[in-house]
Amino acid sequence: MKIDWDRRTCARRGHVTYAPDDPRLRLRLHAQTALGDVWRCLRCGDFVLGEPRGSGPAGDAPLVPRGKVLRDLFILRFLAIERAVRGVFIVLVAVAVWRFSNSQDAVRRLFNEYLEVFRPVFRHFHYDLDHSPVVGTIQKSFGYRHSTLILVAGLLLAYALIELVEAVGLWYAKRWAEYLTVVATAAFLPLEVYELTEHISGLKIATLVLNILAVLYIAFAKRLFGLRGGRKAFEEERRSASLLEVEESAGVLLTP
């Protein structure tokens, strides 16, 4: 089913109407009905009853995202939410590592006590905790130095900060955030591939696929690094999908 992104957005945020000074364009965006004046929405193209939300020269009209641009914005905000959730989770992990570094001996004793309690239960289900990779990893962490754990916590916090900055920038569709997302995500792809060679899981595969798709989509759809005409073509596409399209449909001669 095809989604009408223009009307979907207008239903949520309201219509965007504008009264240009140019009388020719004004006639194409305005009409009179038995109920009163109506103005054409710059987003969905429908005529809306009531006074326009803005007025002035056509060049000062708001650049309203429409069609494909709205769809791209929806995808960027989905990625922003995913980055924000991941960033908050990594912050929690970093805090846990930091607290663990300050009470390593106490945590080791508590872990060993619970391990003895649950060992018979797992043995009943034919699962040997002594050879569990998860248990082995936790036990190995008890041997790390305090300074090493503090370094790990700091690196995790730095990574979380990058994710949260990406999330804010992507939510507001900032071009610098798109570059940051592509570069940062691509830089960690080799590490994610290496982790799959060590241990395969559905979550790791899904994360890797999502990150690859995010890099390819943002780079090509947003014309980053000069792809598909670069920034100039991207700006022209935005204008052609907003007020420029309305002007063309109104029969107004456009100047370069």
Protein backbone atom coordinates (compact mmCIF):
# COMPACT_ATOMS: atom_id res chain seq x y z
CA MET A 1 0.00 0.00 0.00
CA LYS A 2 1.41 3.37 -1.06
CA ILE A 3 1.73 5.89 1.76
CA ASP A 4 0.67 9.47 1.10
CA TRP A 5 3.40 11.11 3.15
CA ASP A 6 2.09 14.63 2.46
CA ARG A 7 -1.44 14.10 3.76
CA ARG A 8 -0.17 11.88 6.56
CA THR A 9 2.04 14.70 7.83
CA CYS A 10 -0.63 17.37 7.37
CA ALA A 11 -3.05 15.23 9.39
CA ARG A 12 -0.56 15.20 12.26
CA ARG A 13 0.92 18.71 12.09
CA GLY A 14 -1.63 20.74 10.19
CA HIS A 15 -1.53 22.38 6.77
CA VAL A 16 1.04 24.97 5.66
CA THR A 17 -0.52 27.84 3.73
CA TYR A 18 1.16 30.97 2.39
CA ALA A 19 -0.07 34.07 0.55
CA PRO A 20 2.61 35.25 -1.92
CA ASP A 21 2.80 38.88 -3.06
CA ASP A 22 3.01 37.87 -6.73
CA PRO A 23 -0.60 38.32 -7.98
CA ARG A 24 -0.28 35.59 -10.63
CA LEU A 25 0.90 33.02 -8.12
CA ARG A 26 -1.54 34.31 -5.53
CA LEU A 27 -4.46 33.57 -7.87
CA ARG A 28 -3.28 29.97 -8.28
CA LEU A 29 -2.94 29.41 -4.54
CA HIS A 30 -6.15 31.17 -3.48
CA ALA A 31 -9.85 30.71 -4.14
CA GLN A 32 -13.13 32.02 -2.82
CA THR A 33 -15.96 29.72 -1.78
CA ALA A 34 -19.37 30.10 -0.19
CA LEU A 35 -17.72 29.36 3.17
CA GLY A 36 -14.92 31.87 2.72
CA ASP A 37 -11.37 32.13 1.36
CA VAL A 38 -9.33 28.96 0.87
CA TRP A 39 -5.55 28.64 0.40
CA ARG A 40 -3.57 25.82 -1.11
CA CYS A 41 -1.40 23.86 1.30
CA LEU A 42 2.25 23.92 0.27
CA ARG A 43 2.68 20.36 1.51
CA CYS A 44 -0.30 18.29 0.36
CA GLY A 45 -1.75 20.67 -2.26
CA ASP A 46 -5.27 20.65 -0.79
CA PHE A 47 -7.18 23.90 -0.39
CA VAL A 48 -7.68 24.89 3.26
CA LEU A 49 -10.40 27.17 4.60
CA GLY A 50 -9.23 30.19 6.59
CA GLU A 51 -6.48 32.79 6.63
CA PRO A 52 -3.00 31.78 5.39
CA ARG A 53 -0.38 31.01 8.01
CA GLY A 54 2.12 33.33 6.32
CA SER A 55 2.46 35.93 3.56
CA GLY A 56 5.11 37.86 1.68
CA PRO A 57 7.45 37.39 -1.30
CA ALA A 58 7.40 33.96 -2.92
CA GLY A 59 11.11 33.59 -2.20
CA ASP A 60 10.41 33.90 1.54
CA ALA A 61 7.84 31.12 1.58
CA PRO A 62 8.73 28.21 3.89
CA LEU A 63 10.63 25.33 2.31
CA VAL A 64 8.14 22.60 3.18
CA PRO A 65 9.36 18.99 2.82
CA ARG A 66 7.09 16.94 0.54
CA GLY A 67 6.83 13.44 -0.88
CA LYS A 68 10.14 11.58 -0.98
CA VAL A 69 11.76 14.14 1.32
CA LEU A 70 9.15 13.40 4.00
CA ARG A 71 9.72 9.67 3.60
CA ASP A 72 13.48 10.17 4.02
CA LEU A 73 12.84 12.26 7.13
CA PHE A 74 10.70 9.45 8.60
CA ILE A 75 13.50 6.92 8.02
CA LEU A 76 16.10 9.26 9.53
CA ARG A 77 13.96 9.64 12.66
CA PHE A 78 13.60 5.87 12.92
CA LEU A 79 17.41 5.61 12.82
CA ALA A 80 17.61 8.45 15.37
CA ILE A 81 15.42 6.51 17.82
CA GLU A 82 17.53 3.38 17.30
CA ARG A 83 20.72 5.39 17.96
CA ALA A 84 19.21 6.98 21.07
CA VAL A 85 18.14 3.63 22.54
CA ARG A 86 21.55 2.15 21.83
CA GLY A 87 23.31 5.18 23.33
CA VAL A 88 21.29 5.00 26.57
CA PHE A 89 21.97 1.25 26.83
CA ILE A 90 25.72 1.77 26.38
CA VAL A 91 25.67 4.48 29.07
CA LEU A 92 24.08 1.99 31.46
CA VAL A 93 26.73 -0.60 30.59
CA ALA A 94 29.49 1.95 31.14
CA VAL A 95 28.07 2.85 34.56
CA ALA A 96 27.84 -0.86 35.43
CA VAL A 97 31.49 -1.39 34.44
CA TRP A 98 32.56 1.63 36.47
CA ARG A 99 30.67 0.44 39.56
CA PHE A 100 32.04 -3.06 39.06
CA SER A 101 35.60 -1.70 38.96
CA ASN A 102 35.08 -0.13 42.40
CA SER A 103 33.68 -3.31 44.00
CA GLN A 104 35.31 -6.08 42.01
CA ASP A 105 36.05 -8.40 44.95
CA ALA A 106 32.52 -8.12 46.39
CA VAL A 107 30.95 -8.85 43.01
CA ARG A 108 33.26 -11.85 42.54
CA ARG A 109 32.22 -13.34 45.89
CA LEU A 110 28.53 -12.73 45.17
CA PHE A 111 28.82 -14.27 41.71
CA ASN A 112 30.57 -17.38 43.04
CA GLU A 113 27.90 -17.80 45.73
CA TYR A 114 25.07 -17.67 43.19
CA LEU A 115 27.03 -19.93 40.85
CA GLU A 116 27.13 -22.63 43.52
CA VAL A 117 23.39 -22.24 44.11
CA PHE A 118 22.41 -22.53 40.44
CA ARG A 119 24.96 -25.20 39.44
CA PRO A 120 22.73 -28.17 40.50
CA VAL A 121 19.72 -26.61 38.77
CA PHE A 122 21.53 -26.25 35.46
CA ARG A 123 23.08 -29.71 35.88
CA HIS A 124 19.55 -31.11 36.09
CA PHE A 125 18.92 -29.67 32.60
CA HIS A 126 22.26 -31.11 31.36
CA TYR A 127 23.94 -27.72 31.11
CA ASP A 128 27.48 -27.45 32.49
CA LEU A 129 28.05 -23.96 33.91
CA ASP A 130 31.76 -24.64 34.31
CA HIS A 131 32.13 -24.76 30.52
CA SER A 132 29.65 -21.98 29.72
CA PRO A 133 31.16 -19.23 27.52
CA VAL A 134 29.07 -16.60 29.35
CA VAL A 135 30.29 -17.74 32.77
CA GLY A 136 33.83 -17.95 31.44
CA THR A 137 33.68 -14.38 30.13
CA ILE A 138 32.37 -13.08 33.48
CA GLN A 139 35.04 -14.94 35.43
CA LYS A 140 37.71 -13.62 33.08
CA SER A 141 36.52 -10.05 33.75
CA PHE A 142 37.29 -10.52 37.45
CA GLY A 143 40.96 -10.66 36.53
CA TYR A 144 41.02 -7.28 34.83
CA ARG A 145 42.85 -4.44 36.53
CA HIS A 146 40.97 -1.52 37.98
CA SER A 147 42.64 0.88 35.51
CA THR A 148 41.64 -1.34 32.59
CA LEU A 149 37.99 -1.35 33.65
CA ILE A 150 38.02 2.44 34.07
CA LEU A 151 39.42 2.75 30.53
CA VAL A 152 36.71 0.45 29.19
CA ALA A 153 34.02 2.51 30.95
CA GLY A 154 35.46 5.71 29.47
CA LEU A 155 35.54 4.27 25.95
CA LEU A 156 31.95 3.07 26.32
CA LEU A 157 30.86 6.54 27.43
CA ALA A 158 32.63 8.10 24.43
CA TYR A 159 30.90 5.65 22.09
CA ALA A 160 27.54 6.35 23.75
CA LEU A 161 28.09 10.10 23.33
CA ILE A 162 28.67 9.61 19.59
CA GLU A 163 25.45 7.59 19.33
CA LEU A 164 23.43 10.23 21.20
CA VAL A 165 24.87 13.08 19.11
CA GLU A 166 23.96 11.10 15.98
CA ALA A 167 20.44 10.59 17.31
CA VAL A 168 19.85 14.32 17.91
CA GLY A 169 21.34 15.32 14.55
CA LEU A 170 19.40 12.69 12.59
CA TRP A 171 16.13 13.65 14.32
CA TYR A 172 16.53 17.21 13.03
CA ALA A 173 17.88 16.00 9.65
CA LYS A 174 21.21 17.79 10.01
CA ARG A 175 23.62 17.07 7.18
CA TRP A 176 26.63 16.91 9.52
CA ALA A 177 24.83 14.17 11.47
CA GLU A 178 24.34 12.18 8.28
CA TYR A 179 28.10 12.34 7.57
CA LEU A 180 28.88 11.45 11.19
CA THR A 181 26.49 8.49 11.09
CA VAL A 182 27.95 7.09 7.88
CA VAL A 183 31.58 7.49 9.00
CA ALA A 184 31.06 6.23 12.57
CA THR A 185 28.86 3.30 11.55
CA ALA A 186 31.17 2.23 8.73
CA ALA A 187 34.17 2.39 11.08
CA PHE A 188 32.60 -0.19 13.40
CA LEU A 189 31.46 -2.59 10.66
CA PRO A 190 34.77 -4.56 10.63
CA LEU A 191 34.47 -5.06 14.39
CA GLU A 192 30.90 -6.35 14.03
CA VAL A 193 32.03 -8.77 11.31
CA TYR A 194 34.85 -9.98 13.56
CA GLU A 195 32.41 -10.56 16.42
CA LEU A 196 30.33 -12.76 14.12
CA THR A 197 33.39 -14.90 13.42
CA GLU A 198 33.76 -15.41 17.18
CA HIS A 199 30.09 -16.10 17.96
CA ILE A 200 27.04 -15.95 15.70
CA SER A 201 23.72 -14.71 17.07
CA GLY A 202 20.52 -13.38 15.56
CA LEU A 203 20.93 -10.04 17.29
CA LYS A 204 24.44 -9.54 15.93
CA ILE A 205 23.35 -10.42 12.40
CA ALA A 206 20.35 -8.09 12.59
CA THR A 207 22.52 -5.25 13.93
CA LEU A 208 25.10 -5.74 11.18
CA VAL A 209 22.47 -5.79 8.44
CA LEU A 210 20.73 -2.69 9.85
CA ASN A 211 24.01 -0.76 10.04
CA ILE A 212 25.01 -1.72 6.47
CA LEU A 213 21.60 -0.66 5.15
CA ALA A 214 21.78 2.59 7.14
CA VAL A 215 25.21 3.45 5.67
CA LEU A 216 24.15 2.70 2.09
CA TYR A 217 20.79 4.44 2.38
CA ILE A 218 22.05 7.65 3.97
CA ALA A 219 25.08 7.91 1.66
CA PHE A 220 23.07 7.47 -1.55
CA ALA A 221 19.70 9.00 -0.59
CA LYS A 222 21.32 12.10 0.90
CA ARG A 223 23.97 12.31 -1.83
CA LEU A 224 26.89 12.39 0.61
CA PHE A 225 30.56 12.47 -0.44
CA GLY A 226 29.58 13.76 -3.89
CA LEU A 227 27.40 10.75 -4.71
CA ARG A 228 24.59 11.37 -7.24
CA GLY A 229 25.53 15.00 -7.70
CA GLY A 230 26.41 15.81 -4.09
CA ARG A 231 25.00 18.63 -1.99
CA LYS A 232 23.99 20.79 -4.96
CA ALA A 233 21.76 18.07 -6.39
CA PHE A 234 20.38 17.38 -2.90
CA GLU A 235 19.33 21.01 -2.41
CA GLU A 236 17.78 21.13 -5.89
CA GLU A 237 15.82 17.99 -5.10
CA ARG A 238 14.47 19.53 -1.89
CA ARG A 239 13.33 22.65 -3.71
CA SER A 240 11.75 20.73 -6.55
CA ALA A 241 9.74 18.76 -4.00
CA SER A 242 8.39 21.82 -2.18
CA LEU A 243 7.52 25.38 -3.21
CA LEU A 244 9.20 25.08 -6.59
CA GLU A 245 6.75 22.36 -7.60
CA VAL A 246 3.83 24.55 -6.55
CA GLU A 247 5.20 27.47 -8.59
CA GLU A 248 5.63 25.28 -11.66
CA SER A 249 2.08 23.94 -11.37
CA ALA A 250 0.88 27.54 -11.07
CA GLY A 251 2.48 28.41 -14.40
CA VAL A 252 4.86 30.99 -12.98
CA LEU A 253 8.05 31.48 -14.95
CA LEU A 254 11.02 30.54 -12.76
CA THR A 255 14.30 32.40 -12.94
CA PRO A 256 17.55 30.46 -12.39
